[in-house]
Amino acid sequence: MRIIDNVLELQQELGACAAEKIGFVPTMGALHNGHLTLVRQAREQCDRVVVSIFVNPTQFNDPKDLECYPRQVSADCALLEGVGVDFVFVPSVEQIYPERDSRIFELGGVDAGMEGASRPGHFNGVAQVVSRLFDIVKPTVAYFGEKDFQQVAVIKAMVAQLSIDVKIVVVPIVREEDGLALSSRNVLLTAECRAAAPKIYQALRSAQKRVPQFSPLGLKAIITDMVEADGILKVIYFEAVDAATMQSVDSWSESDNIQGCIAVQAGAVRLIDNIKLK
Ligand code: AMP
């Protein structure tokens, strides 16, 4: 496994594998089994596997969140070595953005609600960094987690907008035994918030069982009551959305594929999760 921090060096290495199937997993590091599941899939399906570790400043709307984001590159590299990665790309901010990236992406509205509404500029930053990384790595296939459900729609919209020749593979959410979706941010949870956090998935599961008896709005009330019951967690939003357009629906007949997406404040930590409702 080679660890590379320089764009030109990575491109040289990858140029030598141009005829091969290159699988790419972009991450922000602090790796866990969710990330590793994406990497294992890439390893099974591709000739070469590239993983990037880059905490992208342009997607953080909250400077404190950027500052506190966990960083542990040596431990990450040890994990990646264990799953057979060929190249770990660990660039500096200057390598990714030699000059300020002022591109504004038109993402067809998939970026407007939910995370887009509560984190202004976040998805534009995601589109900036992923397009830049795709340009550097030129992957055949790129792997993304369903945990960031809206992000996948943003990536697909960005790929379509820029006509990038890459296959996007979406990997199901990996969870702790108690149901909490794995996230790099989980290590930042206080013991009290960590103990309460499984409520999020419990509420999503119970909402799933109440379709179609309850309307999307009815579900929102049920979920909010469940998640907030012990006064530790606070629901930032819950929305039932069309799984392709990310537009929220008022009734179950509005779409054949509906996902329930939630964001929760757990102390200083923001957690997201989602579940298929239809
Ligand atoms: P991040 O490092 O948080 O930017 O995540 C990098 C990739 O891993 C993204 O495509 C995430 O959606 C994915 N990912 C993060 N957590 C999970 C999880 N619990 N299950 C599956 N994929 C995940």
Short mmCIF file of C-alpha atoms in Angstrom, two decimals, residues 101-277:
data_model
loop_
_atom_site.label_atom_id
_atom_site.label_comp_id
_atom_site.label_asym_id
_atom_site.label_seq_id
_atom_site.Cartn_x
_atom_site.Cartn_y
_atom_site.Cartn_z
CA ASP A 101 -12.73 27.02 -5.66
CA SER A 102 -15.53 29.45 -6.49
CA ARG A 103 -17.62 27.04 -8.55
CA ILE A 104 -21.33 27.03 -7.79
CA PHE A 105 -23.07 23.80 -8.78
CA GLU A 106 -26.59 23.57 -10.16
CA LEU A 107 -27.83 20.37 -8.59
CA GLY A 108 -31.44 20.37 -9.75
CA GLY A 109 -32.90 20.91 -6.30
CA VAL A 110 -31.70 17.65 -4.70
CA ASP A 111 -29.46 19.81 -2.53
CA ALA A 112 -32.14 22.27 -1.41
CA GLY A 113 -33.90 20.63 1.55
CA MET A 114 -32.80 18.75 4.67
CA GLU A 115 -28.98 18.86 5.01
CA GLY A 116 -28.86 21.56 2.32
CA ALA A 117 -31.30 23.75 4.21
CA SER A 118 -29.77 23.25 7.64
CA ARG A 119 -26.13 23.42 6.48
CA PRO A 120 -25.90 26.25 3.91
CA GLY A 121 -23.12 25.69 1.35
CA HIS A 122 -22.45 22.13 2.56
CA PHE A 123 -23.44 20.33 -0.62
CA ASN A 124 -21.74 22.83 -2.91
CA GLY A 125 -18.56 22.04 -0.96
CA VAL A 126 -19.20 18.31 -1.33
CA ALA A 127 -19.66 18.72 -5.09
CA GLN A 128 -16.46 20.79 -5.27
CA VAL A 129 -14.28 18.27 -3.48
CA VAL A 130 -15.71 15.13 -5.07
CA SER A 131 -15.47 16.59 -8.59
CA ARG A 132 -11.87 17.61 -7.88
CA LEU A 133 -11.05 14.14 -6.50
CA PHE A 134 -12.72 12.45 -9.50
CA ASP A 135 -10.64 14.65 -11.78
CA ILE A 136 -7.44 13.56 -10.02
CA VAL A 137 -8.20 9.84 -9.55
CA LYS A 138 -10.34 9.25 -12.67
CA PRO A 139 -12.04 6.24 -11.08
CA THR A 140 -14.01 3.63 -13.01
CA VAL A 141 -16.28 3.10 -10.00
CA ALA A 142 -16.76 5.28 -6.90
CA TYR A 143 -18.36 4.03 -3.68
CA PHE A 144 -20.64 6.04 -1.39
CA GLY A 145 -22.62 5.12 1.73
CA GLU A 146 -26.40 5.25 1.88
CA LYS A 147 -26.00 6.75 5.35
CA ASP A 148 -25.51 10.09 3.57
CA PHE A 149 -28.64 9.52 1.51
CA GLN A 150 -29.02 13.06 0.18
CA GLN A 151 -25.29 13.27 -0.53
CA VAL A 152 -25.60 10.36 -2.97
CA ALA A 153 -28.26 12.31 -4.90
CA VAL A 154 -25.96 15.34 -4.91
CA ILE A 155 -23.03 13.29 -6.25
CA LYS A 156 -25.21 11.79 -8.99
CA ALA A 157 -26.46 15.26 -9.97
CA MET A 158 -22.89 16.61 -10.03
CA VAL A 159 -21.70 13.67 -12.15
CA ALA A 160 -24.56 14.23 -14.61
CA GLN A 161 -23.96 17.98 -14.72
CA LEU A 162 -20.25 17.59 -15.50
CA SER A 163 -20.76 14.46 -17.70
CA ILE A 164 -18.17 12.53 -15.69
CA ASP A 165 -17.64 8.95 -16.82
CA VAL A 166 -17.84 7.10 -13.50
CA LYS A 167 -20.14 4.45 -12.05
CA ILE A 168 -21.58 5.33 -8.65
CA VAL A 169 -22.14 2.38 -6.29
CA VAL A 170 -24.24 2.94 -3.17
CA VAL A 171 -23.55 0.78 -0.10
CA PRO A 172 -26.17 0.14 2.64
CA ILE A 173 -25.78 1.67 6.11
CA VAL A 174 -23.52 -0.20 8.54
CA ARG A 175 -24.75 -0.01 12.15
CA GLU A 176 -23.62 -0.71 15.67
CA GLU A 177 -25.33 -3.68 17.32
CA ASP A 178 -27.72 -1.31 19.06
CA GLY A 179 -28.73 0.19 15.72
CA LEU A 180 -26.80 3.47 15.79
CA ALA A 181 -25.43 4.19 12.31
CA LEU A 182 -21.63 4.16 12.37
CA SER A 183 -20.22 7.65 12.02
CA SER A 184 -16.84 9.27 12.59
CA ARG A 185 -18.67 11.74 14.81
CA ASN A 186 -19.89 9.03 17.23
CA VAL A 187 -16.60 9.23 19.16
CA LEU A 188 -17.47 12.83 20.01
CA LEU A 189 -20.72 11.83 21.77
CA THR A 190 -20.90 12.15 25.56
CA ALA A 191 -21.74 8.92 27.40
CA GLU A 192 -25.27 10.22 27.96
CA CYS A 193 -25.82 11.07 24.29
CA ARG A 194 -24.24 7.79 23.15
CA ALA A 195 -26.65 5.89 25.40
CA ALA A 196 -29.62 7.82 23.95
CA ALA A 197 -28.53 7.71 20.30
CA PRO A 198 -29.95 4.24 19.42
CA LYS A 199 -33.39 5.86 19.85
CA ILE A 200 -32.91 7.39 16.40
CA TYR A 201 -32.93 4.07 14.54
CA GLN A 202 -35.60 2.65 16.88
CA ALA A 203 -37.84 5.58 15.95
CA LEU A 204 -37.14 5.15 12.23
CA ARG A 205 -37.96 1.42 12.46
CA SER A 206 -41.17 2.06 14.27
CA ALA A 207 -42.10 4.75 11.73
CA GLN A 208 -41.45 2.27 8.93
CA LYS A 209 -43.99 -0.12 10.49
CA ARG A 210 -46.63 2.63 10.65
CA VAL A 211 -46.69 3.23 6.88
CA PRO A 212 -49.26 3.68 5.37
CA GLN A 213 -51.60 4.03 8.39
CA PHE A 214 -50.01 7.34 9.35
CA SER A 215 -49.30 10.24 6.98
CA PRO A 216 -45.72 11.55 6.58
CA LEU A 217 -46.66 14.41 8.90
CA GLY A 218 -48.14 11.98 11.43
CA LEU A 219 -44.90 9.99 11.34
CA LYS A 220 -42.90 13.11 11.97
CA ALA A 221 -44.85 13.73 15.18
CA ILE A 222 -44.40 10.11 16.33
CA ILE A 223 -40.67 10.10 15.56
CA THR A 224 -40.07 13.43 17.24
CA ASP A 225 -41.89 12.29 20.39
CA MET A 226 -39.89 9.06 20.52
CA VAL A 227 -36.47 10.62 19.88
CA GLU A 228 -37.00 13.54 22.22
CA ALA A 229 -38.76 11.53 24.97
CA ASP A 230 -35.92 11.59 27.51
CA GLY A 231 -34.91 15.20 26.78
CA ILE A 232 -31.39 14.37 25.57
CA LEU A 233 -31.77 14.32 21.79
CA LYS A 234 -33.39 17.02 19.66
CA VAL A 235 -34.79 16.41 16.18
CA ILE A 236 -33.45 18.96 13.68
CA TYR A 237 -35.65 17.63 10.88
CA PHE A 238 -37.49 14.53 9.82
CA GLU A 239 -38.73 14.35 6.25
CA ALA A 240 -40.25 11.70 4.04
CA VAL A 241 -38.77 12.41 0.60
CA ASP A 242 -38.95 11.07 -2.92
CA ALA A 243 -35.81 8.93 -3.08
CA ALA A 244 -34.75 10.37 -6.45
CA THR A 245 -35.64 14.06 -6.22
CA MET A 246 -35.22 14.56 -2.45
CA GLN A 247 -38.47 16.57 -2.47
CA SER A 248 -40.62 15.99 0.58
CA VAL A 249 -43.94 14.22 0.12
CA ASP A 250 -47.22 14.84 1.92
CA SER A 251 -48.77 11.48 1.05
CA TRP A 252 -47.54 7.97 0.27
CA SER A 253 -49.08 8.04 -3.22
CA GLU A 254 -46.75 10.83 -4.36
CA SER A 255 -43.86 8.49 -5.16
CA ASP A 256 -43.03 4.79 -5.46
CA ASN A 257 -39.77 5.21 -3.55
CA ILE A 258 -39.88 7.18 -0.33
CA GLN A 259 -37.09 7.53 2.21
CA GLY A 260 -37.42 8.84 5.74
CA CYS A 261 -34.44 11.08 6.56
CA ILE A 262 -33.62 12.45 9.97
CA ALA A 263 -31.05 14.76 11.56
CA VAL A 264 -30.69 14.89 15.32
CA GLN A 265 -28.73 17.12 17.66
CA ALA A 266 -27.03 15.05 20.36
CA GLY A 267 -25.26 17.57 22.57
CA ALA A 268 -22.64 19.21 20.37
CA VAL A 269 -22.86 16.42 17.79
CA ARG A 270 -25.15 16.30 14.78
CA LEU A 271 -26.23 12.81 13.72
CA ILE A 272 -28.07 11.76 10.56
CA ASP A 273 -29.81 8.54 9.58
CA ASN A 274 -32.45 7.31 7.14
CA ILE A 275 -34.71 4.40 6.31
CA LYS A 276 -36.81 3.21 3.38
CA LEU A 277 -40.47 3.94 4.04
#
